[in-house]
Amino acid sequence: MIPSTFDYVKAGSVDEAVAALAEAGDDAKVLGGGQSLLPVLRLRLNAPTVIVDVSGVDEMRTVADEGGSLLIGAAVTTYEVMHHDAIKASVPLLAQAAGLVADPAIRHRGTFGGSCAHADPAGDLPTVARALDAEFVIAGPGGRRTVGASGFFVDYFTTAVQPDEVLVAVRVPKLDGWGAHYEKFHRTAQAWAIVGVAAAVKVEGGTITGARVALTNMGPSPVRASSVESALVGGPATQEAISAAAQSAADGTSPTSDTHAQADFREHLARVLTARAVAKAAGI
Amino acid sequence: MTHIDVTVDGITRHGDVEPRRLLVHWLREDLGLVGTTVGCDTSNCGACTVLVDGRSVKSCNMLAVQADGHEITTIQGLADGDEWHPVQKAFKECHGLQCGYCTPGMVMASVDLLSENPDPTEEEIRNGLEGNLCRCTGYHNIVKAVATAAAEMKGASA
Ligand SMILES: Cc1cc2nc3c(=O)[nH]c(=O)nc-3n(C[C@H](O)[C@H](O)[C@H](O)COP(=O)(O)OP(=O)(O)OC[C@H]3O[C@@H](n4cnc5c(N)ncnc54)[C@H](O)[C@@H]3O)c2cc1C
Ligand code: FES
Ligand code: FES
């Protein structure tokens, strides 16, 4: 179908984007890569009267090295995340997960920030952001604020970003000395995760000294498997110990049942995939 | 209406478009470039794939206004005069199509894949084409065609 009519504003800066949103009122939408928004407009699930395109805002297109973290512009594409040298070197988990998003053509246009702002419960990159305790830099009429990943993802397709705000960048802590892996389960090519697991572990002298595990599609937004994390830390980096810790992966989650999988199957997948993801992250 | 200047298949085209106009509709209906097809409403099928600044993009999932200042290659701009592109030839030779509906997008996605990975394994070809659906062939001959084109292009550049 053809989207309903709207005015198009190509923002040249974050300030311009915020001003355009303020002027437009309630009915405006930010356009990143358009890979989720355009299908929504074409199916007429939404009909904004103003579209503010941020894909050309220089500040939102850059990756800055801040020492302990990378500040990744919201309009950096999924494809660029996959191939960016600093991201591959310092946050390989993000680069690897980006390569599992959708298909090449979608990755060429879809953006890291758009994926997080869209907050599909099956989205892969939000889970990585949650696992790594990323921070989200948001600009609005009152200036800029920073929100941690635990407060950013609020509900199905709902984040801390308000209708008059723009997600400018995501600050992702570096993972020096950690191993990491994103494990995604889907039945067909180019498909959303039925369940996904982002895992990062630090192993010192055969002992796991740090663990981050977050789950995709096990609730309205990415969930941290904190009981798995605490079971792992202090234990040996062996398949046996990891499989035992992964048994609690589904605790406290609220997966849905749909045409792809029933909730109890998702719980099973969470346990199996967590064991796999953590083992790969630990290099075993 | 918004004015756009876009290079399409090597020719600079000027247009005045409604912001809601999809790139694929501008190509097909305003420019008459009906080689690029539309197969779905959900951006899954990849029939509409074109190259934007050399990289594959689903033209049903991009606004024409977003193409302003950029360079588009459609299936109709791939041949060099009467000489088909090696990927086009290989699809014909390997019987990589039946009804042909998915073919423009398949070919464009394959050209993008080979520009990044000139010597792909079978698995890499299958992964590289995961955004393109074919309801006829069962994909085997498409994969063969891409491998054949890769060999041909490598030979030509050696
Ligand atoms: C066929 C298909 C398969 C897919 N498969 C997957 C998959 O397997 N895994 C996966 O994770 N994703 C998948 N996606 C989604 C894809 O990753 C999208 O690119 C992503 O969800 C949205 O990013 P975008 O930049 O295109 O955002 P847009 O489509 O431009 O926007 C999406 C939403 O976010 C808002 N938004 C965008 N940028 C900003 C910003 N900077 N500030 C504030 N709000 C903003 C928009 O207003 C809109 O509400 C798929 C999409 C398609 C079409
Ligand atoms: S028409 Fe199906 S992806 Fe564009
Ligand atoms: S040849 Fe018919 S859809 Fe591919």
Short mmCIF file of C-alpha atoms and ligand atoms in Angstrom, two decimals:
data_model
loop_
_atom_site.label_atom_id
_atom_site.label_comp_id
_atom_site.label_asym_id
_atom_site.label_seq_id
_atom_site.Cartn_x
_atom_site.Cartn_y
_atom_site.Cartn_z
CA MET A 1 0.00 0.00 0.00
CA ILE A 2 0.94 3.65 -0.27
CA PRO A 3 1.56 5.58 2.98
CA SER A 4 -0.81 8.42 3.82
CA THR A 5 0.45 11.95 3.18
CA PHE A 6 3.02 13.63 5.37
CA ASP A 7 5.47 16.51 5.27
CA TYR A 8 9.14 15.55 5.09
CA VAL A 9 11.85 17.41 6.99
CA LYS A 10 15.48 16.49 6.40
CA ALA A 11 17.25 17.52 9.59
CA GLY A 12 20.78 18.89 9.25
CA SER A 13 21.51 18.74 12.99
CA VAL A 14 20.12 17.35 16.23
CA ASP A 15 18.83 20.82 17.15
CA GLU A 16 17.01 21.09 13.82
CA ALA A 17 15.43 17.68 14.37
CA VAL A 18 14.27 18.60 17.88
CA ALA A 19 12.89 21.94 16.65
CA ALA A 20 11.02 20.21 13.81
CA LEU A 21 9.47 17.74 16.25
CA ALA A 22 8.42 20.56 18.59
CA GLU A 23 6.84 22.47 15.75
CA ALA A 24 5.01 19.43 14.40
CA GLY A 25 3.34 18.50 17.68
CA ASP A 26 2.04 15.04 18.53
CA ASP A 27 1.85 13.63 15.04
CA ALA A 28 5.50 13.62 14.08
CA LYS A 29 7.81 10.63 13.68
CA VAL A 30 11.58 10.41 13.48
CA LEU A 31 12.91 8.52 10.45
CA GLY A 32 16.19 6.63 10.88
CA GLY A 33 16.82 3.95 8.29
CA GLY A 34 13.10 3.49 7.66
CA GLN A 35 13.38 -0.29 7.68
CA SER A 36 10.72 -0.65 10.37
CA LEU A 37 8.92 2.67 9.97
CA LEU A 38 8.24 2.39 6.24
CA PRO A 39 6.52 -1.02 6.51
CA VAL A 40 4.42 0.47 9.33
CA LEU A 41 3.45 3.44 7.15
CA ARG A 42 2.73 1.25 4.13
CA LEU A 43 0.48 -1.03 6.14
CA ARG A 44 -1.09 2.18 7.53
CA LEU A 45 -0.57 1.04 11.08
CA ASN A 46 0.51 4.62 11.74
CA ALA A 47 -0.09 7.84 9.84
CA PRO A 48 2.18 10.64 11.09
CA THR A 49 1.71 14.05 9.45
CA VAL A 50 5.38 15.01 9.69
CA ILE A 51 8.47 12.82 9.18
CA VAL A 52 11.79 14.13 10.49
CA ASP A 53 14.67 12.35 8.74
CA VAL A 54 17.79 12.17 10.95
CA SER A 55 19.75 9.80 8.71
CA GLY A 56 21.96 12.63 7.42
CA VAL A 57 22.81 14.29 10.76
CA ASP A 58 26.63 14.19 10.91
CA GLU A 59 26.81 13.97 14.70
CA MET A 60 24.56 10.91 14.62
CA ARG A 61 26.62 9.23 11.91
CA THR A 62 29.91 9.04 13.83
CA VAL A 63 31.58 6.59 16.21
CA ALA A 64 33.71 8.24 18.91
CA ASP A 65 36.26 6.45 21.11
CA GLU A 66 35.83 7.70 24.68
CA GLY A 67 38.48 5.49 26.23
CA GLY A 68 36.41 3.03 28.23
CA SER A 69 33.49 3.10 25.83
CA LEU A 70 32.42 3.84 22.26
CA LEU A 71 29.82 6.51 21.59
CA ILE A 72 27.98 5.18 18.54
CA GLY A 73 25.74 7.61 16.66
CA ALA A 74 22.12 6.53 16.45
CA ALA A 75 22.12 6.84 12.64
CA VAL A 76 25.12 4.53 12.14
CA THR A 77 23.75 1.71 10.00
CA THR A 78 23.62 -1.94 11.01
CA TYR A 79 25.98 -2.67 8.11
CA GLU A 80 28.45 -0.06 9.40
CA VAL A 81 28.25 -1.54 12.91
CA MET A 82 29.20 -4.94 11.42
CA HIS A 83 32.25 -3.57 9.66
CA HIS A 84 33.48 -0.70 11.85
CA ASP A 85 37.06 -1.40 12.99
CA ALA A 86 36.73 0.08 16.49
CA ILE A 87 33.41 -1.69 17.11
CA LYS A 88 34.82 -5.01 15.88
CA ALA A 89 37.88 -4.59 18.09
CA SER A 90 36.26 -3.27 21.28
CA VAL A 91 32.67 -4.53 21.19
CA PRO A 92 32.78 -7.61 18.93
CA LEU A 93 29.47 -8.81 20.43
CA LEU A 94 27.68 -5.87 18.82
CA ALA A 95 29.37 -6.35 15.43
CA GLN A 96 28.60 -10.07 15.44
CA ALA A 97 24.94 -9.59 16.42
CA ALA A 98 24.57 -6.86 13.76
CA GLY A 99 25.52 -9.45 11.12
CA LEU A 100 22.56 -11.58 12.19
CA VAL A 101 19.96 -8.79 11.84
CA ALA A 102 17.53 -9.15 8.91
CA ASP A 103 19.30 -9.37 5.53
CA PRO A 104 22.03 -7.42 3.72
CA ALA A 105 19.72 -4.88 2.05
CA ILE A 106 17.91 -4.08 5.32
CA ARG A 107 21.25 -3.82 7.14
CA HIS A 108 22.50 -1.31 4.57
CA ARG A 109 19.80 1.16 5.63
CA GLY A 110 18.57 0.18 9.10
CA THR A 111 20.31 1.97 11.96
CA PHE A 112 21.56 0.96 15.41
CA GLY A 113 19.61 3.79 17.03
CA GLY A 114 16.47 3.05 15.02
CA SER A 115 16.60 -0.57 16.09
CA CYS A 116 16.85 0.44 19.77
CA ALA A 117 14.17 3.17 19.45
CA HIS A 118 11.84 0.76 17.66
CA ALA A 119 12.24 -1.69 20.56
CA ASP A 120 10.74 -4.74 18.92
CA PRO A 121 10.83 -7.51 21.56
CA ALA A 122 12.50 -9.72 18.93
CA GLY A 123 15.12 -7.10 18.03
CA ASP A 124 18.71 -8.33 18.33
CA LEU A 125 20.65 -5.13 18.99
CA PRO A 126 18.55 -3.96 21.99
CA THR A 127 19.52 -7.20 23.75
CA VAL A 128 23.20 -6.54 23.19
CA ALA A 129 22.76 -3.00 24.53
CA ARG A 130 21.01 -4.42 27.61
CA ALA A 131 23.69 -7.06 28.18
CA LEU A 132 26.45 -4.45 28.06
CA ASP A 133 24.64 -1.80 30.17
CA ALA A 134 24.78 0.68 27.31
CA GLU A 135 23.67 4.27 27.89
CA PHE A 136 21.33 6.20 25.62
CA VAL A 137 21.87 9.88 24.89
CA ILE A 138 18.51 11.52 24.19
CA ALA A 139 17.94 15.11 23.03
CA GLY A 140 14.69 17.02 23.55
CA PRO A 141 13.34 20.54 24.00
CA GLY A 142 14.86 20.67 27.52
CA GLY A 143 18.35 19.65 26.38
CA ARG A 144 20.09 16.29 26.61
CA ARG A 145 19.77 13.46 29.09
CA THR A 146 21.32 10.02 29.43
CA VAL A 147 19.30 6.91 30.28
CA GLY A 148 20.75 3.50 31.17
CA ALA A 149 19.64 0.41 29.26
CA SER A 150 17.62 -0.89 32.22
CA GLY A 151 15.45 2.25 32.11
CA PHE A 152 15.50 2.74 28.35
CA PHE A 153 13.50 -0.30 27.27
CA VAL A 154 10.08 0.21 28.83
CA ASP A 155 7.63 -2.13 27.09
CA TYR A 156 6.68 -3.59 23.69
CA PHE A 157 7.80 -0.98 21.12
CA THR A 158 8.15 1.57 23.93
CA THR A 159 11.31 3.26 25.16
CA ALA A 160 12.26 6.25 27.31
CA VAL A 161 12.40 8.37 24.11
CA GLN A 162 9.41 10.74 24.16
CA PRO A 163 7.58 11.84 21.00
CA ASP A 164 9.37 15.22 21.03
CA GLU A 165 12.81 13.65 21.54
CA VAL A 166 15.56 12.19 19.36
CA LEU A 167 17.91 9.35 20.28
CA VAL A 168 21.30 10.85 19.43
CA ALA A 169 23.80 8.12 20.33
CA VAL A 170 24.38 4.97 22.30
CA ARG A 171 27.38 4.70 24.64
CA VAL A 172 28.60 1.11 24.65
CA PRO A 173 31.22 0.04 27.22
CA LYS A 174 34.25 -1.73 25.74
CA LEU A 175 34.70 -5.38 26.50
CA ASP A 176 38.48 -5.60 26.78
CA GLY A 177 39.51 -9.04 28.01
CA TRP A 178 36.00 -10.48 27.75
CA GLY A 179 34.76 -13.18 25.41
CA ALA A 180 31.31 -12.69 23.91
CA HIS A 181 28.76 -14.35 21.66
CA TYR A 182 25.23 -13.71 20.37
CA GLU A 183 23.21 -16.88 19.74
CA LYS A 184 20.05 -16.45 17.65
CA PHE A 185 17.44 -19.10 17.01
CA HIS A 186 15.20 -18.77 13.96
CA ARG A 187 13.69 -21.36 11.66
CA THR A 188 14.02 -19.66 8.28
CA ALA A 189 16.52 -17.34 6.63
CA GLN A 190 16.05 -13.59 7.23
CA ALA A 191 13.88 -14.03 10.29
CA TRP A 192 13.47 -12.39 13.63
CA ALA A 193 14.75 -14.27 16.67
CA ILE A 194 12.33 -16.74 18.22
CA VAL A 195 14.73 -16.44 21.13
CA GLY A 196 18.19 -14.85 21.20
CA VAL A 197 20.91 -14.73 23.85
CA ALA A 198 23.71 -12.16 24.22
CA ALA A 199 26.48 -13.40 26.49
CA ALA A 200 29.79 -11.93 27.61
CA VAL A 201 32.11 -13.56 30.13
CA LYS A 202 35.48 -12.83 31.62
CA VAL A 203 37.59 -15.91 32.35
CA GLU A 204 40.71 -15.68 34.51
CA GLY A 205 42.77 -18.78 35.26
CA GLY A 206 39.89 -21.10 34.36
CA THR A 207 37.42 -19.25 36.60
CA ILE A 208 34.58 -17.05 35.37
CA THR A 209 35.08 -13.66 37.04
CA GLY A 210 32.43 -11.67 35.19
CA ALA A 211 29.25 -12.55 33.30
CA ARG A 212 26.58 -10.64 31.34
CA VAL A 213 23.64 -12.47 29.86
CA ALA A 214 20.59 -10.90 28.22
CA LEU A 215 17.70 -12.52 26.37
CA THR A 216 15.78 -11.54 23.21
CA ASN A 217 12.04 -12.16 22.91
CA MET A 218 11.59 -13.55 26.42
CA GLY A 219 9.32 -10.66 27.44
CA PRO A 220 8.17 -7.22 26.26
CA SER A 221 11.77 -5.97 26.25
CA PRO A 222 15.25 -7.45 26.63
CA VAL A 223 15.69 -9.29 29.94
CA ARG A 224 18.89 -9.71 31.94
CA ALA A 225 19.29 -13.30 33.13
CA SER A 226 20.75 -12.19 36.46
CA SER A 227 20.39 -15.55 38.16
CA VAL A 228 22.51 -17.12 35.42
CA GLU A 229 25.07 -14.36 35.82
CA SER A 230 25.42 -14.89 39.55
CA ALA A 231 25.53 -18.68 39.15
CA LEU A 232 28.37 -18.33 36.64
CA VAL A 233 30.59 -15.89 38.52
CA GLY A 234 33.13 -17.64 40.73
CA GLY A 235 32.55 -20.98 39.03
CA PRO A 236 34.80 -22.85 36.61
CA ALA A 237 34.65 -22.12 32.87
CA THR A 238 33.58 -25.67 32.05
CA GLN A 239 30.69 -26.91 29.90
CA GLU A 240 29.23 -28.66 32.92
CA ALA A 241 29.18 -25.59 35.16
CA ILE A 242 27.86 -23.41 32.33
CA SER A 243 25.03 -25.84 31.49
CA ALA A 244 24.07 -25.97 35.17
CA ALA A 245 24.02 -22.18 35.46
CA ALA A 246 21.95 -21.89 32.28
CA GLN A 247 19.13 -23.91 33.87
CA SER A 248 17.81 -20.73 35.48
CA ALA A 249 17.84 -18.70 32.23
CA ALA A 250 14.06 -18.57 31.94
CA ASP A 251 13.46 -17.62 35.58
CA GLY A 252 11.53 -14.40 35.88
CA THR A 253 10.88 -14.11 32.13
CA SER A 254 7.46 -13.69 30.48
CA PRO A 255 7.65 -15.00 26.92
CA THR A 256 4.54 -14.97 24.73
CA SER A 257 3.02 -17.79 22.74
CA ASP A 258 2.59 -17.06 19.04
CA THR A 259 2.66 -18.80 15.67
CA HIS A 260 6.43 -19.28 15.92
CA ALA A 261 6.62 -20.86 19.37
CA GLN A 262 4.72 -21.54 22.56
CA ALA A 263 5.94 -19.89 25.76
CA ASP A 264 7.24 -23.13 27.29
CA PHE A 265 9.26 -23.85 24.14
CA ARG A 266 10.76 -20.36 24.39
CA GLU A 267 11.72 -21.11 28.00
CA HIS A 268 13.41 -24.31 26.84
CA LEU A 269 15.23 -22.39 24.09
CA ALA A 270 16.39 -19.76 26.58
CA ARG A 271 18.11 -22.44 28.66
CA VAL A 272 19.68 -24.27 25.72
CA LEU A 273 20.79 -21.14 23.88
CA THR A 274 22.17 -19.56 27.05
CA ALA A 275 24.38 -22.60 27.61
CA ARG A 276 25.57 -22.38 24.01
CA ALA A 277 26.13 -18.63 24.03
CA VAL A 278 28.05 -18.63 27.32
CA ALA A 279 30.18 -21.62 26.28
CA LYS A 280 31.10 -19.91 23.00
CA ALA A 281 31.79 -16.66 24.86
CA ALA A 282 34.11 -18.58 27.21
CA GLY A 283 35.85 -20.13 24.22
CA ILE A 284 34.77 -23.72 24.88
CA MET B 1 5.95 18.28 -3.74
CA THR B 2 9.66 17.98 -3.12
CA HIS B 3 12.24 18.36 -5.86
CA ILE B 4 14.79 15.54 -6.23
CA ASP B 5 17.82 15.01 -8.46
CA VAL B 6 18.86 11.39 -8.70
CA THR B 7 21.29 9.57 -10.97
CA VAL B 8 19.47 6.48 -12.21
CA ASP B 9 21.36 3.97 -14.35
CA GLY B 10 23.90 6.65 -15.23
CA ILE B 11 21.39 9.35 -16.22
CA THR B 12 20.55 12.34 -14.00
CA ARG B 13 16.81 12.41 -13.43
CA HIS B 14 14.85 15.28 -11.94
CA GLY B 15 11.54 14.79 -10.23
CA ASP B 16 8.93 16.53 -8.13
CA VAL B 17 7.53 13.94 -5.76
CA GLU B 18 5.19 13.71 -2.84
CA PRO B 19 7.27 12.80 0.24
CA ARG B 20 5.25 9.61 0.66
CA ARG B 21 6.23 8.36 -2.83
CA LEU B 22 8.17 5.11 -2.49
CA LEU B 23 11.39 4.90 -4.49
CA VAL B 24 10.13 1.82 -6.34
CA HIS B 25 6.96 3.62 -7.43
CA TRP B 26 8.98 6.60 -8.64
CA LEU B 27 11.23 4.29 -10.66
CA ARG B 28 8.38 2.27 -12.14
CA GLU B 29 5.62 4.81 -12.60
CA ASP B 30 7.37 8.13 -13.09
CA LEU B 31 10.49 6.93 -14.91
CA GLY B 32 8.89 3.89 -16.56
CA LEU B 33 11.66 1.59 -15.31
CA VAL B 34 9.37 -1.37 -14.77
CA GLY B 35 12.23 -3.88 -14.68
CA THR B 36 12.23 -3.49 -10.91
CA THR B 37 9.28 -5.44 -9.51
CA VAL B 38 7.19 -5.32 -6.32
CA GLY B 39 6.39 -8.60 -4.64
CA CYS B 40 5.21 -7.80 -1.13
CA ASP B 41 3.97 -5.19 1.31
CA THR B 42 6.29 -6.12 4.15
CA SER B 43 9.82 -5.63 2.77
CA ASN B 44 10.51 -9.35 2.97
CA CYS B 45 10.71 -10.51 -0.64
CA GLY B 46 13.55 -8.46 -2.14
CA ALA B 47 12.02 -8.37 -5.65
CA CYS B 48 12.46 -4.57 -5.62
CA THR B 49 16.19 -4.63 -4.79
CA VAL B 50 18.27 -1.91 -6.47
CA LEU B 51 21.73 -0.55 -5.70
CA VAL B 52 21.94 2.80 -3.91
CA ASP B 53 25.50 4.15 -4.11
CA GLY B 54 26.59 0.61 -4.95
CA ARG B 55 24.89 -1.24 -2.06
CA SER B 56 21.68 -3.29 -2.21
CA VAL B 57 18.53 -1.63 -0.89
CA LYS B 58 14.88 -2.66 -1.04
CA SER B 59 13.40 0.17 -3.08
CA CYS B 60 9.93 -0.43 -1.61
CA ASN B 61 11.43 0.44 1.78
CA MET B 62 12.91 3.79 0.87
CA LEU B 63 11.24 7.09 0.02
CA ALA B 64 12.05 8.71 -3.32
CA VAL B 65 12.95 11.92 -1.42
CA GLN B 66 15.63 9.94 0.43
CA ALA B 67 17.30 9.16 -2.92
CA ASP B 68 17.91 12.85 -3.63
CA GLY B 69 21.59 13.34 -4.52
CA HIS B 70 22.30 9.62 -4.67
CA GLU B 71 23.13 7.15 -7.40
CA ILE B 72 20.73 4.30 -8.20
CA THR B 73 21.40 1.25 -10.34
CA THR B 74 18.41 -0.86 -11.40
CA ILE B 75 18.39 -4.12 -13.30
CA GLN B 76 17.97 -2.01 -16.42
CA GLY B 77 21.30 -0.28 -15.91
CA LEU B 78 23.38 -3.40 -15.44
CA ALA B 79 24.15 -4.38 -19.04
CA ASP B 80 26.96 -2.65 -20.89
CA GLY B 81 25.12 -1.77 -24.09
CA ASP B 82 24.17 -5.10 -25.65
CA GLU B 83 26.57 -6.99 -23.42
CA TRP B 84 24.82 -8.47 -20.39
CA HIS B 85 26.40 -8.34 -16.97
CA PRO B 86 28.07 -11.69 -16.03
CA VAL B 87 25.42 -12.23 -13.34
CA GLN B 88 22.63 -11.77 -15.88
CA LYS B 89 24.33 -14.22 -18.26
CA ALA B 90 24.87 -16.78 -15.53
CA PHE B 91 21.20 -16.66 -14.47
CA LYS B 92 20.26 -17.46 -18.07
CA GLU B 93 22.87 -20.16 -18.53
CA CYS B 94 22.23 -21.90 -15.20
CA HIS B 95 18.45 -21.65 -15.52
CA GLY B 96 18.40 -19.52 -12.37
CA LEU B 97 14.84 -18.44 -13.00
CA GLN B 98 11.45 -19.79 -13.92
CA CYS B 99 8.69 -17.17 -13.83
CA GLY B 100 11.32 -14.44 -13.51
CA TYR B 101 9.46 -12.28 -11.03
CA CYS B 102 12.13 -12.42 -8.33
CA THR B 103 14.97 -12.22 -10.86
CA PRO B 104 15.62 -8.45 -11.03
CA GLY B 105 16.03 -8.35 -7.25
CA MET B 106 17.99 -11.61 -7.14
CA VAL B 107 20.42 -10.32 -9.75
CA MET B 108 20.91 -6.98 -7.98
CA ALA B 109 21.42 -8.66 -4.60
CA SER B 110 23.93 -11.03 -6.26
CA VAL B 111 25.84 -8.14 -7.81
CA ASP B 112 26.07 -6.53 -4.35
CA LEU B 113 27.19 -9.81 -2.80
CA LEU B 114 29.93 -10.36 -5.39
CA SER B 115 31.19 -6.79 -5.12
CA GLU B 116 31.88 -7.45 -1.45
CA ASN B 117 32.88 -11.09 -1.67
CA PRO B 118 34.18 -12.01 -5.16
CA ASP B 119 34.72 -15.66 -4.24
CA PRO B 120 31.81 -16.75 -2.02
CA THR B 121 31.22 -20.27 -0.73
CA GLU B 122 27.82 -21.85 -1.31
CA GLU B 123 26.86 -20.99 2.25
CA GLU B 124 27.93 -17.39 1.79
CA ILE B 125 25.83 -17.15 -1.37
CA ARG B 126 22.78 -18.54 0.43
CA ASN B 127 23.28 -16.16 3.37
CA GLY B 128 23.94 -13.23 1.05
CA LEU B 129 20.65 -13.80 -0.73
CA GLU B 130 18.58 -14.38 2.42
CA GLY B 131 16.58 -11.21 1.79
CA ASN B 132 15.34 -12.43 -1.59
CA LEU B 133 12.52 -14.92 -1.94
CA CYS B 134 11.91 -17.13 -4.97
CA ARG B 135 8.68 -19.10 -5.20
CA CYS B 136 9.73 -21.14 -8.26
CA THR B 137 13.27 -22.39 -8.47
CA GLY B 138 14.03 -23.88 -5.08
CA TYR B 139 17.13 -21.67 -5.11
CA HIS B 140 19.66 -24.32 -6.23
CA ASN B 141 20.09 -22.93 -9.73
CA ILE B 142 20.23 -19.40 -8.38
CA VAL B 143 23.13 -20.40 -6.13
CA LYS B 144 24.78 -22.11 -9.11
CA ALA B 145 24.33 -18.99 -11.22
CA VAL B 146 26.01 -16.79 -8.63
CA ALA B 147 28.93 -19.21 -8.28
CA THR B 148 29.24 -19.35 -12.08
CA ALA B 149 29.19 -15.56 -12.34
CA ALA B 150 31.83 -15.32 -9.61
CA ALA B 151 34.14 -17.66 -11.53
CA GLU B 152 33.51 -15.78 -14.78
CA MET B 153 34.17 -12.39 -13.20
CA LYS B 154 37.34 -13.64 -11.52
CA GLY B 155 38.56 -15.03 -14.84
CA ALA B 156 37.86 -11.72 -16.54
CA SER B 157 39.77 -9.70 -13.97
CA ALA B 158 42.72 -12.11 -13.76
C1 LIG C 1 12.14 -8.03 6.51
C2 LIG C 1 12.73 -7.46 7.76
C3 LIG C 1 13.43 -8.30 8.63
C4 LIG C 1 13.98 -7.80 9.81
N1 LIG C 1 14.65 -8.65 10.63
C5 LIG C 1 15.20 -8.18 11.78
C6 LIG C 1 15.91 -9.05 12.66
O1 LIG C 1 16.09 -10.22 12.40
N2 LIG C 1 16.43 -8.52 13.80
C7 LIG C 1 16.28 -7.19 14.12
O2 LIG C 1 16.77 -6.78 15.16
N3 LIG C 1 15.63 -6.34 13.29
C8 LIG C 1 15.09 -6.80 12.13
N4 LIG C 1 14.42 -5.93 11.31
C9 LIG C 1 14.29 -4.51 11.70
C10 LIG C 1 15.47 -3.69 11.25
O3 LIG C 1 16.60 -4.04 12.02
C11 LIG C 1 15.23 -2.19 11.37
O4 LIG C 1 16.28 -1.56 10.71
C12 LIG C 1 15.18 -1.61 12.76
O5 LIG C 1 14.23 -2.23 13.56
C13 LIG C 1 14.77 -0.13 12.73
O6 LIG C 1 15.85 0.67 12.41
P1 LIG C 1 15.66 1.85 11.38
O7 LIG C 1 16.87 2.72 11.47
O8 LIG C 1 15.33 1.32 10.06
O9 LIG C 1 14.46 2.67 12.04
P2 LIG C 1 13.18 3.32 11.41
O10 LIG C 1 12.40 2.33 10.64
O11 LIG C 1 13.55 4.57 10.71
O12 LIG C 1 12.40 3.70 12.74
C14 LIG C 1 11.85 2.73 13.61
C15 LIG C 1 11.24 3.45 14.81
O13 LIG C 1 12.24 4.07 15.60
C16 LIG C 1 12.07 5.48 15.62
N5 LIG C 1 13.41 6.08 15.45
C17 LIG C 1 14.35 5.74 14.53
N6 LIG C 1 15.49 6.43 14.74
C18 LIG C 1 15.27 7.22 15.83
C19 LIG C 1 16.06 8.16 16.54
N7 LIG C 1 17.33 8.42 16.21
N8 LIG C 1 15.51 8.81 17.60
C20 LIG C 1 14.23 8.55 17.97
N9 LIG C 1 13.43 7.67 17.33
C21 LIG C 1 13.94 7.00 16.27
C22 LIG C 1 11.12 5.81 14.48
O14 LIG C 1 10.36 6.96 14.75
C23 LIG C 1 10.27 4.55 14.43
O15 LIG C 1 9.27 4.61 15.40
C24 LIG C 1 13.85 -6.40 10.12
C25 LIG C 1 13.16 -5.56 9.24
C26 LIG C 1 12.59 -6.08 8.09
C27 LIG C 1 11.86 -5.13 7.17
S1 FES C 2 8.60 -5.51 -2.79
FE1 FES C 2 9.04 -7.11 -1.38
S2 FES C 2 10.83 -6.35 -0.44
FE2 FES C 2 10.30 -4.73 -1.74
S1 FES C 3 11.64 -17.43 -10.66
FE1 FES C 3 9.58 -17.23 -10.05
S2 FES C 3 9.80 -16.29 -8.11
FE2 FES C 3 11.82 -16.74 -8.61
#
